[in-house]
PDB file of C-alpha atoms in Angstrom:
ATOM      1  CA  MET A   1      21.700  50.537  59.897  1.00 45.00           C
ATOM      2  CA  PHE A   2      20.897  47.075  61.279  1.00 43.00           C
ATOM      3  CA  ARG A   3      19.129  46.148  58.041  1.00 48.00           C
ATOM      4  CA  ARG A   4      22.170  47.094  55.955  1.00 47.00           C
ATOM      5  CA  PHE A   5      24.480  45.151  58.285  1.00 47.00           C
ATOM      6  CA  PHE A   6      22.126  42.160  58.110  1.00 46.00           C
ATOM      7  CA  LEU A   7      22.116  42.273  54.285  1.00 47.00           C
ATOM      8  CA  VAL A   8      25.914  42.459  54.161  1.00 50.00           C
ATOM      9  CA  ALA A   9      26.209  39.572  56.634  1.00 52.00           C
ATOM     10  CA  ILE A  10      23.806  37.428  54.589  1.00 50.00           C
ATOM     11  CA  CYS A  11      25.608  38.305  51.350  1.00 53.00           C
ATOM     12  CA  MET A  12      29.001  37.472  52.786  1.00 50.00           C
ATOM     13  CA  ALA A  13      27.681  34.085  53.864  1.00 47.00           C
ATOM     14  CA  MET A  14      26.488  33.382  50.311  1.00 47.00           C
ATOM     15  CA  ALA A  15      28.509  33.215  47.091  1.00 47.00           C
ATOM     16  CA  GLY A  16      27.958  35.921  44.498  1.00 50.00           C
ATOM     17  CA  CYS A  17      27.081  38.855  46.736  1.00 57.00           C
ATOM     18  CA  GLY A  18      29.337  41.320  44.946  1.00 54.00           C
ATOM     19  CA  ALA A  19      26.479  42.954  43.058  1.00 58.00           C
ATOM     20  CA  GLN A  20      24.523  43.770  46.210  1.00 61.00           C
ATOM     21  CA  ILE A  21      27.506  45.149  48.116  1.00 61.00           C
ATOM     22  CA  ALA A  22      28.683  47.080  45.057  1.00 62.00           C
ATOM     23  CA  ALA A  23      25.242  48.612  44.544  1.00 60.00           C
ATOM     24  CA  MET A  24      25.180  49.787  48.156  1.00 64.00           C
ATOM     25  CA  SER A  25      28.629  51.320  47.639  1.00 63.00           C
ATOM     26  CA  GLY A  26      27.771  52.991  44.326  1.00 63.00           C
ATOM     27  CA  ILE A  27      30.106  50.761  42.292  1.00 68.00           C
ATOM     28  CA  ALA A  28      28.895  49.909  38.782  1.00 70.00           C
ATOM     29  CA  ILE A  29      28.580  46.223  37.933  1.00 86.00           C
ATOM     30  CA  VAL A  30      29.565  45.813  34.294  1.00 88.00           C
ATOM     31  CA  ASP A  31      29.049  42.702  32.166  1.00 91.00           C
ATOM     32  CA  PRO A  32      32.501  42.139  30.593  1.00 93.00           C
ATOM     33  CA  GLY A  33      30.881  40.190  27.752  1.00 92.00           C
ATOM     34  CA  GLN A  34      29.014  43.293  26.544  1.00 94.00           C
ATOM     35  CA  LYS A  35      31.271  45.660  24.598  1.00 96.00           C
ATOM     36  CA  ALA A  36      28.801  48.574  24.842  1.00 95.00           C
ATOM     37  CA  ALA A  37      28.597  48.238  28.644  1.00 95.00           C
ATOM     38  CA  VAL A  38      32.383  48.182  28.929  1.00 96.00           C
ATOM     39  CA  MET A  39      32.737  51.192  26.581  1.00 96.00           C
ATOM     40  CA  ALA A  40      30.196  53.145  28.656  1.00 95.00           C
ATOM     41  CA  ASN A  41      32.344  52.641  31.761  1.00 95.00           C
ATOM     42  CA  MET A  42      35.795  53.377  30.310  1.00 96.00           C
ATOM     43  CA  LYS A  43      37.799  56.284  31.760  1.00 95.00           C
ATOM     44  CA  ALA A  44      40.455  58.552  30.323  1.00 94.00           C
ATOM     45  CA  GLU A  45      42.322  60.580  32.950  1.00 94.00           C
ATOM     46  CA  ASN A  46      44.899  63.204  32.103  1.00 92.00           C
ATOM     47  CA  ASP A  47      48.035  63.456  34.206  1.00 87.00           C
ATOM     48  CA  PRO A  48      49.638  66.856  33.695  1.00 87.00           C
ATOM     49  CA  TYR A  49      52.772  65.831  35.586  1.00 87.00           C
ATOM     50  CA  GLU A  50      53.617  62.822  33.464  1.00 82.00           C
ATOM     51  CA  GLY A  51      52.159  64.414  30.338  1.00 85.00           C
ATOM     52  CA  ALA A  52      50.124  61.294  29.621  1.00 89.00           C
ATOM     53  CA  THR A  53      46.542  60.080  29.519  1.00 92.00           C
ATOM     54  CA  LYS A  54      45.718  56.916  31.453  1.00 94.00           C
ATOM     55  CA  ILE A  55      42.959  54.761  29.968  1.00 95.00           C
ATOM     56  CA  THR A  56      41.217  52.420  32.430  1.00 95.00           C
ATOM     57  CA  GLY A  57      38.584  49.788  31.795  1.00 96.00           C
ATOM     58  CA  PRO A  58      35.894  49.129  34.395  1.00 95.00           C
ATOM     59  CA  VAL A  59      36.774  46.937  37.366  1.00 93.00           C
ATOM     60  CA  ILE A  60      35.261  43.497  36.935  1.00 92.00           C
ATOM     61  CA  PHE A  61      34.456  41.301  39.922  1.00 91.00           C
ATOM     62  CA  HIS A  62      35.675  38.075  38.362  1.00 82.00           C
ATOM     63  CA  ASP A  63      33.975  35.713  40.764  1.00 73.00           C
ATOM     64  CA  ARG A  64      31.023  38.054  41.445  1.00 72.00           C
ATOM     65  CA  ASN A  65      32.338  38.578  44.962  1.00 69.00           C
ATOM     66  CA  LEU A  66      33.285  42.113  45.915  1.00 68.00           C
ATOM     67  CA  LEU A  67      35.776  40.690  48.381  1.00 70.00           C
ATOM     68  CA  GLY A  68      37.301  38.251  45.870  1.00 79.00           C
ATOM     69  CA  LYS A  69      39.257  38.767  42.669  1.00 91.00           C
ATOM     70  CA  THR A  70      39.019  41.745  40.309  1.00 91.00           C
ATOM     71  CA  TYR A  71      40.581  42.777  37.043  1.00 93.00           C
ATOM     72  CA  SER A  72      40.702  45.774  34.784  1.00 95.00           C
ATOM     73  CA  VAL A  73      42.814  46.642  31.762  1.00 97.00           C
ATOM     74  CA  ARG A  74      44.677  49.907  31.568  1.00 95.00           C
ATOM     75  CA  SER A  75      46.815  51.647  28.977  1.00 95.00           C
ATOM     76  CA  TRP A  76      48.589  54.955  28.470  1.00 93.00           C
ATOM     77  CA  ILE A  77      48.846  57.571  25.737  1.00 92.00           C
ATOM     78  CA  SER A  78      51.689  60.063  25.637  1.00 88.00           C
ATOM     79  CA  PRO A  79      52.713  62.422  22.833  1.00 84.00           C
ATOM     80  CA  ASN A  80      56.134  62.757  24.500  1.00 82.00           C
ATOM     81  CA  ASN A  81      56.750  59.025  24.871  1.00 81.00           C
ATOM     82  CA  PRO A  82      55.407  57.087  21.847  1.00 78.00           C
ATOM     83  CA  ALA A  83      56.578  53.745  23.304  1.00 76.00           C
ATOM     84  CA  LEU A  84      54.071  54.246  26.140  1.00 77.00           C
ATOM     85  CA  ASN A  85      51.221  54.352  23.577  1.00 79.00           C
ATOM     86  CA  ASP A  86      51.710  50.629  22.953  1.00 82.00           C
ATOM     87  CA  ARG A  87      51.635  49.551  26.621  1.00 92.00           C
ATOM     88  CA  PHE A  88      48.606  47.716  28.028  1.00 95.00           C
ATOM     89  CA  GLN A  89      48.366  46.076  31.428  1.00 96.00           C
ATOM     90  CA  ILE A  90      45.877  43.658  32.943  1.00 97.00           C
ATOM     91  CA  TYR A  91      45.603  44.808  36.556  1.00 96.00           C
ATOM     92  CA  VAL A  92      44.571  41.899  38.824  1.00 95.00           C
ATOM     93  CA  THR A  93      43.802  42.142  42.539  1.00 91.00           C
ATOM     94  CA  ALA A  94      43.075  39.041  44.596  1.00 90.00           C
ATOM     95  CA  ASN A  95      42.069  38.875  48.243  1.00 87.00           C
ATOM     96  CA  PHE A  96      43.030  35.950  50.457  1.00 85.00           C
ATOM     97  CA  ASN A  97      43.057  34.828  54.087  1.00 82.00           C
ATOM     98  CA  GLU A  98      46.809  34.193  53.845  1.00 83.00           C
ATOM     99  CA  TRP A  99      49.582  35.228  51.467  1.00 76.00           C
ATOM    100  CA  ALA A 100      49.392  33.460  48.111  1.00 84.00           C
ATOM    101  CA  PHE A 101      52.689  35.009  46.963  1.00 91.00           C
ATOM    102  CA  LEU A 102      51.468  35.473  43.387  1.00 90.00           C
ATOM    103  CA  GLN A 103      54.436  35.612  41.056  1.00 92.00           C
ATOM    104  CA  GLN A 104      54.157  34.603  37.403  1.00 96.00           C
ATOM    105  CA  ALA A 105      51.282  34.649  34.894  1.00 96.00           C
ATOM    106  CA  TYR A 106      50.833  32.065  32.139  1.00 97.00           C
ATOM    107  CA  ALA A 107      48.545  31.741  29.117  1.00 96.00           C
ATOM    108  CA  ASP A 108      48.534  29.451  26.115  1.00 93.00           C
ATOM    109  CA  GLY A 109      51.458  27.464  27.570  1.00 94.00           C
ATOM    110  CA  ARG A 110      53.791  30.449  27.811  1.00 95.00           C
ATOM    111  CA  MET A 111      55.028  32.812  30.492  1.00 97.00           C
ATOM    112  CA  LEU A 112      53.611  36.333  30.323  1.00 95.00           C
ATOM    113  CA  ASP A 113      55.447  39.536  31.224  1.00 96.00           C
ATOM    114  CA  THR A 114      54.347  39.885  34.854  1.00 94.00           C
ATOM    115  CA  SER A 115      54.914  42.672  37.392  1.00 94.00           C
ATOM    116  CA  GLN A 116      54.166  42.365  41.082  1.00 92.00           C
ATOM    117  CA  ILE A 117      52.503  45.655  42.045  1.00 91.00           C
ATOM    118  CA  SER A 118      51.627  45.287  45.723  1.00 89.00           C
ATOM    119  CA  ARG A 119      50.979  43.036  48.696  1.00 85.00           C
ATOM    120  CA  ASP A 120      48.872  44.605  51.435  1.00 82.00           C
ATOM    121  CA  VAL A 121      47.411  43.520  54.758  1.00 84.00           C
ATOM    122  CA  GLY A 122      43.748  44.441  55.124  1.00 78.00           C
ATOM    123  CA  SER A 123      41.919  43.972  58.378  1.00 76.00           C
ATOM    124  CA  CYS A 124      42.889  41.559  61.135  1.00 76.00           C
ATOM    125  CA  SER A 125      40.786  39.801  63.729  1.00 77.00           C
ATOM    126  CA  GLY A 126      41.134  36.852  66.067  1.00 74.00           C
ATOM    127  CA  TYR A 127      40.630  34.627  63.021  1.00 75.00           C
ATOM    128  CA  GLY A 128      43.566  36.031  61.070  1.00 75.00           C
ATOM    129  CA  CYS A 129      44.122  38.790  58.556  1.00 77.00           C
ATOM    130  CA  SER A 130      42.803  39.508  55.102  1.00 83.00           C
ATOM    131  CA  VAL A 131      45.514  40.150  52.530  1.00 84.00           C
ATOM    132  CA  SER A 132      45.431  41.597  49.043  1.00 89.00           C
ATOM    133  CA  GLU A 133      47.911  40.945  46.240  1.00 86.00           C
ATOM    134  CA  THR A 134      48.015  42.947  43.016  1.00 93.00           C
ATOM    135  CA  VAL A 135      49.789  41.827  39.854  1.00 95.00           C
ATOM    136  CA  GLY A 136      50.128  43.452  36.425  1.00 96.00           C
ATOM    137  CA  ILE A 137      50.329  41.438  33.214  1.00 97.00           C
ATOM    138  CA  ASN A 138      51.928  43.504  30.466  1.00 96.00           C
ATOM    139  CA  PHE A 139      51.095  43.375  26.760  1.00 96.00           C
ATOM    140  CA  SER A 140      51.776  45.373  23.635  1.00 94.00           C
ATOM    141  CA  GLU A 141      48.668  46.404  21.707  1.00 94.00           C
ATOM    142  CA  ALA A 142      49.350  43.750  19.059  1.00 94.00           C
ATOM    143  CA  GLU A 143      49.768  41.026  21.700  1.00 95.00           C
ATOM    144  CA  LEU A 144      46.534  41.966  23.467  1.00 96.00           C
ATOM    145  CA  ALA A 145      44.662  42.350  20.157  1.00 96.00           C
ATOM    146  CA  ARG A 146      45.116  38.605  19.549  1.00 96.00           C
ATOM    147  CA  TYR A 147      42.433  38.087  22.222  1.00 97.00           C
ATOM    148  CA  ARG A 148      39.832  40.595  20.919  1.00 95.00           C
ATOM    149  CA  THR A 149      37.562  37.808  19.719  1.00 95.00           C
ATOM    150  CA  SER A 150      38.472  34.744  21.765  1.00 96.00           C
ATOM    151  CA  GLY A 151      39.136  36.378  25.110  1.00 96.00           C
ATOM    152  CA  LEU A 152      42.094  35.578  27.339  1.00 97.00           C
ATOM    153  CA  SER A 153      42.309  32.849  29.966  1.00 96.00           C
ATOM    154  CA  PHE A 154      45.338  32.972  32.210  1.00 96.00           C
ATOM    155  CA  LYS A 155      46.744  31.712  35.471  1.00 96.00           C
ATOM    156  CA  ILE A 156      48.830  33.653  37.956  1.00 95.00           C
ATOM    157  CA  ALA A 157      50.881  31.068  39.822  1.00 94.00           C
ATOM    158  CA  GLY A 158      51.708  31.648  43.450  1.00 91.00           C
ATOM    159  CA  LYS A 159      53.684  29.793  46.073  1.00 92.00           C
ATOM    160  CA  ARG A 160      50.538  28.906  48.065  1.00 91.00           C
ATOM    161  CA  GLN A 161      47.604  29.587  45.737  1.00 90.00           C
ATOM    162  CA  ASP A 162      46.957  30.309  42.067  1.00 91.00           C
ATOM    163  CA  VAL A 163      44.494  32.688  40.454  1.00 92.00           C
ATOM    164  CA  ILE A 164      42.767  31.616  37.240  1.00 94.00           C
ATOM    165  CA  MET A 165      40.751  34.183  35.283  1.00 94.00           C
ATOM    166  CA  THR A 166      39.144  34.668  31.901  1.00 95.00           C
ATOM    167  CA  ILE A 167      38.645  38.085  30.321  1.00 96.00           C
ATOM    168  CA  PRO A 168      36.011  37.962  27.548  1.00 97.00           C
ATOM    169  CA  GLY A 169      36.895  39.169  24.062  1.00 97.00           C
ATOM    170  CA  PRO A 170      34.327  42.018  24.092  1.00 97.00           C
ATOM    171  CA  TYR A 171      36.031  43.550  27.167  1.00 97.00           C
ATOM    172  CA  ILE A 172      39.455  43.450  25.485  1.00 97.00           C
ATOM    173  CA  ASP A 173      37.981  44.772  22.224  1.00 97.00           C
ATOM    174  CA  ALA A 174      36.328  47.683  24.075  1.00 97.00           C
ATOM    175  CA  VAL A 175      39.572  48.684  25.812  1.00 97.00           C
ATOM    176  CA  ILE A 176      41.580  48.649  22.581  1.00 96.00           C
ATOM    177  CA  THR A 177      38.817  50.495  20.682  1.00 96.00           C
ATOM    178  CA  PHE A 178      38.592  53.182  23.383  1.00 96.00           C
ATOM    179  CA  HIS A 179      42.395  53.502  23.558  1.00 94.00           C
ATOM    180  CA  ASP A 180      42.678  53.906  19.778  1.00 92.00           C
ATOM    181  CA  ALA A 181      39.863  56.478  19.745  1.00 92.00           C
ATOM    182  CA  GLN A 182      41.563  58.523  22.468  1.00 90.00           C
ATOM    183  CA  ARG A 183      44.902  58.297  20.671  1.00 86.00           C
ATOM    184  CA  GLY A 184      43.192  59.374  17.437  1.00 78.00           C
ATOM    185  CA  GLN A 185      41.739  62.394  19.232  1.00 74.00           C
ATOM    186  CA  GLY A 186      45.227  63.377  20.281  1.00 60.00           C
ATOM    187  CA  ALA A 187      44.676  62.673  23.982  1.00 53.00           C
ATOM    188  CA  THR A 188      47.175  64.717  25.903  1.00 49.00           C
ATOM    189  CA  ALA A 189      47.514  65.933  29.403  1.00 44.00           C
ATOM    190  CA  PRO A 190      47.340  69.644  30.184  1.00 43.00           C
ATOM    191  CA  LYS A 191      50.423  71.353  31.576  1.00 42.00           C
ATOM    192  CA  PRO A 192      50.501  71.766  35.354  1.00 41.00           C
ATOM    193  CA  SER A 193      49.785  75.318  36.497  1.00 41.00           C
TER     194      SER A 193
END
């Protein structure tokens, strides 16, 4: 127990400890620049209540810090709602020591369709509280497909802090490929019993 605590304490003191903490927690570390690795960690989950399949790419620790910023890309497939089949969302979570008040995402000099998903307080101590903010950046399949090769760099502007991230092209390509394969297989959700 002490050894594990010591390792976590050392990792937290150093940058880039996400891989070690993730490994201890059973979380896969995926290289977003490797399409095959991303494809191997994609998920398709059926929701019988909504009648849709949710496609989710692996969570990527953007700054290699498990306690830092993460992203994944998710999409939906629904035989009952064809408009949903064209909806993709970059799901970004950032952890801070104070509220950043993330609001609007930008890329290529333009505002992106942005949804604030949540703001949560984590743990608190005598030194303050940890907070987590989650934002969704919404794309159609055609809009996201523009970045299959080049990747997508974007900024989420906040009142106190900004988040800048880059998602490599192979990650985006893997998500779209997996989504299209699931849609081609007629992904549907079973009826609730």
